[in-house]
Every structure is written in structure tokens, then in C-alpha cells.
PDB file of C-alpha atoms in Angstrom:
ATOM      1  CA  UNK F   1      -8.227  11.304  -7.969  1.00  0.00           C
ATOM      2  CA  UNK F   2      -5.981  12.522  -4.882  1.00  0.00           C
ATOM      3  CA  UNK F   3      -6.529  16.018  -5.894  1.00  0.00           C
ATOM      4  CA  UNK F   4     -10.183  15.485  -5.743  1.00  0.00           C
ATOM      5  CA  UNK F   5     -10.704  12.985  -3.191  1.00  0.00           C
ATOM      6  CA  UNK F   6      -8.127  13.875  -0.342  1.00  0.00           C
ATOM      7  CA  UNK F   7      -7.219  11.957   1.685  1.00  0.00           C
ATOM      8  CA  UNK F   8      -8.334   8.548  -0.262  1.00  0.00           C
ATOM      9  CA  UNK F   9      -6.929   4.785   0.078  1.00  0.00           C
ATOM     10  CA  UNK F  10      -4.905   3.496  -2.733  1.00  0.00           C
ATOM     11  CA  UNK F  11      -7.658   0.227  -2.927  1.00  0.00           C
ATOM     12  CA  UNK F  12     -10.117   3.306  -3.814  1.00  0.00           C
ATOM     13  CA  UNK F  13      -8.279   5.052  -6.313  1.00  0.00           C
ATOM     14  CA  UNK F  14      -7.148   1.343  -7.945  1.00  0.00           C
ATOM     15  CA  UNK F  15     -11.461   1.186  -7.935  1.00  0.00           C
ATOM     16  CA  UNK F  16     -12.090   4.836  -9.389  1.00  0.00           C
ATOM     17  CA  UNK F  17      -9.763   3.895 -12.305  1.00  0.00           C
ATOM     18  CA  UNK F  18     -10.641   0.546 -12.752  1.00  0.00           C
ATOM     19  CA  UNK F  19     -14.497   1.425 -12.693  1.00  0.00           C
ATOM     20  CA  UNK F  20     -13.105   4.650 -15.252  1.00  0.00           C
ATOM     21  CA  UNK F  21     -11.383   1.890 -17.553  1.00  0.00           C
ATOM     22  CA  UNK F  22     -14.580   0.073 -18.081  1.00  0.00           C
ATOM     23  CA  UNK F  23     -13.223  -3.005 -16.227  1.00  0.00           C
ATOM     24  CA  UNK F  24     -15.044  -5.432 -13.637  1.00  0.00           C
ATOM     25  CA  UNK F  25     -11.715  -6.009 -11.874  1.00  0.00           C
ATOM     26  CA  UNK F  26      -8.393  -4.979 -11.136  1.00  0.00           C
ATOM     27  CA  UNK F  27      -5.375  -7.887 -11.825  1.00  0.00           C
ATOM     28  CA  UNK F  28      -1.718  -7.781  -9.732  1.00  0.00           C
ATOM     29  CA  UNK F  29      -0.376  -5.832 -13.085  1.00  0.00           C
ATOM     30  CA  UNK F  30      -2.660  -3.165 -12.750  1.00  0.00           C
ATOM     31  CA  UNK F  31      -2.300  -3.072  -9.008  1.00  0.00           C
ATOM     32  CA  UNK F  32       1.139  -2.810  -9.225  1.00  0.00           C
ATOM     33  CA  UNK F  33       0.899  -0.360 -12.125  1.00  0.00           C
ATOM     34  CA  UNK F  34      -1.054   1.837 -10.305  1.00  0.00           C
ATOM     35  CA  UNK F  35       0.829   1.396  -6.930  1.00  0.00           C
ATOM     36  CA  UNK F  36       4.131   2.600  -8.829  1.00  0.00           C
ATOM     37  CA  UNK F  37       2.390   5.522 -10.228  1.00  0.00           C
ATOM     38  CA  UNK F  38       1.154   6.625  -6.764  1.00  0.00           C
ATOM     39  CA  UNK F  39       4.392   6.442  -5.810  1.00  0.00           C
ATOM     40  CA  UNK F  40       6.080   8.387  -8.221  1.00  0.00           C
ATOM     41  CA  UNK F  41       3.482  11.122  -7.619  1.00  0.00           C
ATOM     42  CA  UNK F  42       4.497  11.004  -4.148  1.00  0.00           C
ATOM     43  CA  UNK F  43       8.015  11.565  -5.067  1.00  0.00           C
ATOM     44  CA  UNK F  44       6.869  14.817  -7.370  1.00  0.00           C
ATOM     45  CA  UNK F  45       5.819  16.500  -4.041  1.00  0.00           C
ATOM     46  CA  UNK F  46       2.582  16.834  -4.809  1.00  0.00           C
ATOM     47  CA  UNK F  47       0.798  14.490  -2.754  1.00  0.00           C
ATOM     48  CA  UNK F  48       1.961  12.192  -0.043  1.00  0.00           C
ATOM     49  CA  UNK F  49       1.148   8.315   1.294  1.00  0.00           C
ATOM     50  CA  UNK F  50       0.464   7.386   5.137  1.00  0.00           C
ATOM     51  CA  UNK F  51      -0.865   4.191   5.912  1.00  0.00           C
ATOM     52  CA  UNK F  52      -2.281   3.506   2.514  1.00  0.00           C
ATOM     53  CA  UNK F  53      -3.777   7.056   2.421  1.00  0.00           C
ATOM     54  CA  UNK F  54      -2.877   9.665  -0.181  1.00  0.00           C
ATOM     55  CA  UNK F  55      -3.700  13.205   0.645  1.00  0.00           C
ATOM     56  CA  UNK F  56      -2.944  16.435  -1.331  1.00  0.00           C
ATOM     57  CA  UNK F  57       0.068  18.163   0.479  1.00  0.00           C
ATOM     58  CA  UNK F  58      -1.927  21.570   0.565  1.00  0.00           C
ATOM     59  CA  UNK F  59      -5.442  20.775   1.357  1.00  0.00           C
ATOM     60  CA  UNK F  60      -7.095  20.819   4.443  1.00  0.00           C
ATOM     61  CA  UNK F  61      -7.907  17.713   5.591  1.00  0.00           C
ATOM     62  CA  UNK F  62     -11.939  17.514   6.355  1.00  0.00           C
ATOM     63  CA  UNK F  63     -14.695  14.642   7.745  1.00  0.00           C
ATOM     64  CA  UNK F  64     -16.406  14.062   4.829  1.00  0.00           C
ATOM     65  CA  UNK F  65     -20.044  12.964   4.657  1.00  0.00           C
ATOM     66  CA  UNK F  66     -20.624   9.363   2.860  1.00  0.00           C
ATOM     67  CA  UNK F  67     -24.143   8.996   2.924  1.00  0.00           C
ATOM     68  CA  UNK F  68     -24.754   9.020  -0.581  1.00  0.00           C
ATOM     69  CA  UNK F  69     -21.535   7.330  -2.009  1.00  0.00           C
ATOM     70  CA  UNK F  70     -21.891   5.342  -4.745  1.00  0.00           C
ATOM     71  CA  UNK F  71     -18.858   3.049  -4.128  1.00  0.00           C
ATOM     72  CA  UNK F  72     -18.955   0.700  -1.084  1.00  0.00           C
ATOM     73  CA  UNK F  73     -15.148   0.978  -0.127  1.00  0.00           C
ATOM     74  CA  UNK F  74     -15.917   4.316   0.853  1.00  0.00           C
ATOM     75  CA  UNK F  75     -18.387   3.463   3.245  1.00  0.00           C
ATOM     76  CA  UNK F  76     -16.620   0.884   5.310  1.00  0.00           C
ATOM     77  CA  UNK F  77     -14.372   2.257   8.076  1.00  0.00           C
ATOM     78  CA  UNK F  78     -11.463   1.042   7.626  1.00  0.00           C
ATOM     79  CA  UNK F  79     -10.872   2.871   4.091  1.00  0.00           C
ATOM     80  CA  UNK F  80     -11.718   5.936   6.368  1.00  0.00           C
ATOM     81  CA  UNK F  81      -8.091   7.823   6.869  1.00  0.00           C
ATOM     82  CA  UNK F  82      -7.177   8.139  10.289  1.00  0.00           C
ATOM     83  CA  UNK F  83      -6.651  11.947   9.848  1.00  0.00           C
ATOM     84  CA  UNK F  84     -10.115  12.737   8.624  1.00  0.00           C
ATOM     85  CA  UNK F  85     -11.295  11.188  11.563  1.00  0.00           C
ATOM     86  CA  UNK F  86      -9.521  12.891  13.878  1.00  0.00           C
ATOM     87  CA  UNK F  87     -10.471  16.574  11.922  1.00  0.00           C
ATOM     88  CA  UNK F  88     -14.113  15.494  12.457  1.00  0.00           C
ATOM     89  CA  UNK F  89     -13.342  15.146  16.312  1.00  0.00           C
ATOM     90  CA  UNK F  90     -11.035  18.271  16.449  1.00  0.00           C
ATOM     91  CA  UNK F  91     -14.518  19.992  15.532  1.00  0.00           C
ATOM     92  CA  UNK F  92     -16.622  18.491  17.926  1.00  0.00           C
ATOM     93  CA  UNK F  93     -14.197  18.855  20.471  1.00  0.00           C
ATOM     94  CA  UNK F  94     -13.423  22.656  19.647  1.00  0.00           C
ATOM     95  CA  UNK F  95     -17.410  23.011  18.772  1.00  0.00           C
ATOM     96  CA  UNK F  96     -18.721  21.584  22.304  1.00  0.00           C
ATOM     97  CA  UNK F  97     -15.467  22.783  24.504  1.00  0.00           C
ATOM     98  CA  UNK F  98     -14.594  19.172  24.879  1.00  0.00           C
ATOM     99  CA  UNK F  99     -16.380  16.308  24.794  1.00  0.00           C
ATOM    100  CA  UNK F 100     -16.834  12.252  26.052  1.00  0.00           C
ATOM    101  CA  UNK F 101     -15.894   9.472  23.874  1.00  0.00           C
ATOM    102  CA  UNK F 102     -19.281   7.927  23.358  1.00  0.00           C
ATOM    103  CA  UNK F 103     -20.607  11.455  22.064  1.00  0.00           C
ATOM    104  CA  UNK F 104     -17.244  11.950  19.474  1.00  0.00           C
ATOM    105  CA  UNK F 105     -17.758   8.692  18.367  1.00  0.00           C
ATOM    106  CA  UNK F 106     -21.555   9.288  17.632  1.00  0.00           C
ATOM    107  CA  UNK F 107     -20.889  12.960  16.275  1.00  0.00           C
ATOM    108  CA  UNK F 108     -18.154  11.596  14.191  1.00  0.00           C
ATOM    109  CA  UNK F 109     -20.542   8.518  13.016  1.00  0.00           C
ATOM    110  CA  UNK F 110     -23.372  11.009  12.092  1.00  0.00           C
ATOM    111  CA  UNK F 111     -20.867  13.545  10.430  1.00  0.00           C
ATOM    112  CA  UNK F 112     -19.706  10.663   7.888  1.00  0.00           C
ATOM    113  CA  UNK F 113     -23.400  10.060   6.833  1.00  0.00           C
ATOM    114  CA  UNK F 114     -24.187   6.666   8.731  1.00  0.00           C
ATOM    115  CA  UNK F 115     -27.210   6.341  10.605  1.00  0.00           C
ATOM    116  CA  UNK F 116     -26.086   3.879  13.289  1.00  0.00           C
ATOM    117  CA  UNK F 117     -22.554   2.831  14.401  1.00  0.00           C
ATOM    118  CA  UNK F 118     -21.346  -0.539  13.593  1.00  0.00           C
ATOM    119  CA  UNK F 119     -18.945  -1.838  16.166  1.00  0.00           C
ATOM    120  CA  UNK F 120     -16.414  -2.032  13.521  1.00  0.00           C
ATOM    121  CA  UNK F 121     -16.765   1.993  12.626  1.00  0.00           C
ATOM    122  CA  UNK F 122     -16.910   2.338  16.904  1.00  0.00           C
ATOM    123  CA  UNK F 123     -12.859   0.833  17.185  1.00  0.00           C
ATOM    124  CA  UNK F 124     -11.882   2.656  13.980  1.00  0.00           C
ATOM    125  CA  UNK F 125     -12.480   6.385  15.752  1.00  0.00           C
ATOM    126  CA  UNK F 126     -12.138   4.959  19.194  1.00  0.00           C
ATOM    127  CA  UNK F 127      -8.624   4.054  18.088  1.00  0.00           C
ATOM    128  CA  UNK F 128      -8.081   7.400  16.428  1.00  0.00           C
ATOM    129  CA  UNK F 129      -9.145   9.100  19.300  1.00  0.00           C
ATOM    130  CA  UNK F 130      -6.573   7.387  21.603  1.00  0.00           C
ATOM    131  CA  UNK F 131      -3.847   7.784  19.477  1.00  0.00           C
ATOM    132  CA  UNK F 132      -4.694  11.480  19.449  1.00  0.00           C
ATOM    133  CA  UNK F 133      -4.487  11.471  23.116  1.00  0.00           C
ATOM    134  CA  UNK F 134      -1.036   9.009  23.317  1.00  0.00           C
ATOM    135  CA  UNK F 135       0.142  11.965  20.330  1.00  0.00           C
ATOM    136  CA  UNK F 136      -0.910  14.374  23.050  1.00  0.00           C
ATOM    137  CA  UNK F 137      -3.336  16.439  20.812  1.00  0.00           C
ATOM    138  CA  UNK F 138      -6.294  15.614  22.496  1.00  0.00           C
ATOM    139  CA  UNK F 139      -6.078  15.167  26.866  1.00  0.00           C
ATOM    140  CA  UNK F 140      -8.471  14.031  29.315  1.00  0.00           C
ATOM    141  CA  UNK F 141      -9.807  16.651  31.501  1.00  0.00           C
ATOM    142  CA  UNK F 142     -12.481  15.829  34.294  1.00  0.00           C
ATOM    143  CA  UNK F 143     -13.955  13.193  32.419  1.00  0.00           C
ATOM    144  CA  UNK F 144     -14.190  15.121  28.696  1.00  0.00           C
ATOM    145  CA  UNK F 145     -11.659  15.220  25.738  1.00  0.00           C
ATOM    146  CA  UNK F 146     -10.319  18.332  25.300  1.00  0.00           C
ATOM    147  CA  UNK F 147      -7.694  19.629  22.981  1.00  0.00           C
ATOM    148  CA  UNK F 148      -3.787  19.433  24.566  1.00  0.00           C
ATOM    149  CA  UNK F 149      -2.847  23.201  24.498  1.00  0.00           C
ATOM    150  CA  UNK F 150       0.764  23.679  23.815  1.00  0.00           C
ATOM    151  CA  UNK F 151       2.524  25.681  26.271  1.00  0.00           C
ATOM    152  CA  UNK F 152       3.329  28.502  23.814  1.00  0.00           C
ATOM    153  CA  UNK F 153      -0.472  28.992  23.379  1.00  0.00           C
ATOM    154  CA  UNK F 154      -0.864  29.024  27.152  1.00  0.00           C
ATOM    155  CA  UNK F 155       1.672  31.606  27.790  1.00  0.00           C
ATOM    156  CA  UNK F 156       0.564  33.970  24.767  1.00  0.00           C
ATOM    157  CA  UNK F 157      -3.029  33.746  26.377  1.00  0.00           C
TER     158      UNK F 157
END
């Protein structure tokens, strides 16, 4: 499921094996089952946890579109990883040469397949979007977000 679905919550990937198991819902056992597994996985080196989120160690992490999901969790934004948030708004930002807020947040919306953005899915990449600044990856330049260069890109420019 990791493999396939990078990054993806562990509530979605207790769903996707539930749902593959032929059962209408998940107990604490199976939970905890499940929870253990991901963790050993984890401790294989293959994949890796943050925040809930399991991601392949090797793949690149993308926005994905959503629109035509067929499970709910992955449609509401807080089961969207923080990371593939912040890929989608590395793109605009590289894409348009920086960018405001309003227009990541409604490039970002659009790029995960949702027609209009809740306030909810507005604070989830609002928040992502400040933490990239506070992580100094992103920086605000004359009123647009713009990618933080690193000083060893400026001086081999």
C-alpha cells in the first residue's frame, strides 16, 4: 500500500486492508495489528512514518489529484501529508517565479482535484505553507512566496 500510495496515512492503509479483507470495520486488534506491522516495515528501511504518514524512502514525493477517489479519507485534508502539499506549492512557486498565498492555496486546491476550497482544506496548506517559510524553504519577497535559495546556490550562480 506504501509502495503504491506514497505518502499515505496509516487510518488509510488500516481502510485499504480492511475494505481488501472484506470487512465493514476495523476493531483495536486489527488497528494495533496493523500499526505494529507499519512499524516493523519502518524499521526494514524501506519506508518511513512522519506524523502518521508513511512514504516510500526512494520516491519522489508528488501532489496528487483526488478528484475521482473512491475512498472518502482521501479526500478530506487532513489525511493530506504535509509534504505533498508543500511539493504541489514548490511547483507553483518554481512554475510562476513565486507566488501569493491566496493563489498557492487555490493552485494547490485545484491540483488535488477539488473544485472549491473548504476552509478546513484553506488552514491545512496555509499551515504548510508557513511552516515552509518558519523551515526557511519558502521566503517572502515583495509581497510573493518565493523559494529560500541557499547560499551555496547563490554563490555557484
Amino acid at each position: 500500500i506504501v509502495f503504491i500510495e506514497s505518502p499515505v496515512h496509516l487510518s488509510e492503509i488500516i481502510t485499504r486492508l480492511r475494505t481488501a479483507w472484506g470487512l465493514q470495520r476495523a476493531g483495536a486488534r486489527i488497528e494495533n495489528v496493523v500499526s505494529q506491522a507499519a512499524q516493523i516495515a519502518c524499521k526494514k528501511g524501506k519506508i518511513y512514518e512522519e506524523n502518521g504518514f508513511f512514504f516510500q524512502k526512494e520516491a519522489l514525493i508528488q501532489l496528487r489529484n483526488r478528484q475521482n477517489v473512491l475512498s472518502a479519507g482521501l479526500r478530506k485534508p487532513e489525511m493530506i501529508a504535509p509534504k505533498e502539499i508543500a511539493a504541489g506549492a514548490v511547483d507553483i512557486i518554481r512554475d510562476s517565479l513565486g507566488a501569493t498565498e491566496d493563489e498557492i492555496i487555490t493552485a494547490v486546491s485545484r491540483m488535488l482535484g477539488f473544485k472549491s476550497t473548504s476552509s478546513v482544506l484553506r488552514r491545512v496548506i496555509s499551515e504548510v505553507i508557513e511552516q515552509q517559510i518558519k523551515d526557511k524553504q519558502f521566503k517572502q519577497s515583495d509581497g510573493l512566496i518565493v523559494i529560500e535559495e541557499s547560499e551555496d546556490i547563490q554563490n555557484a550562480v
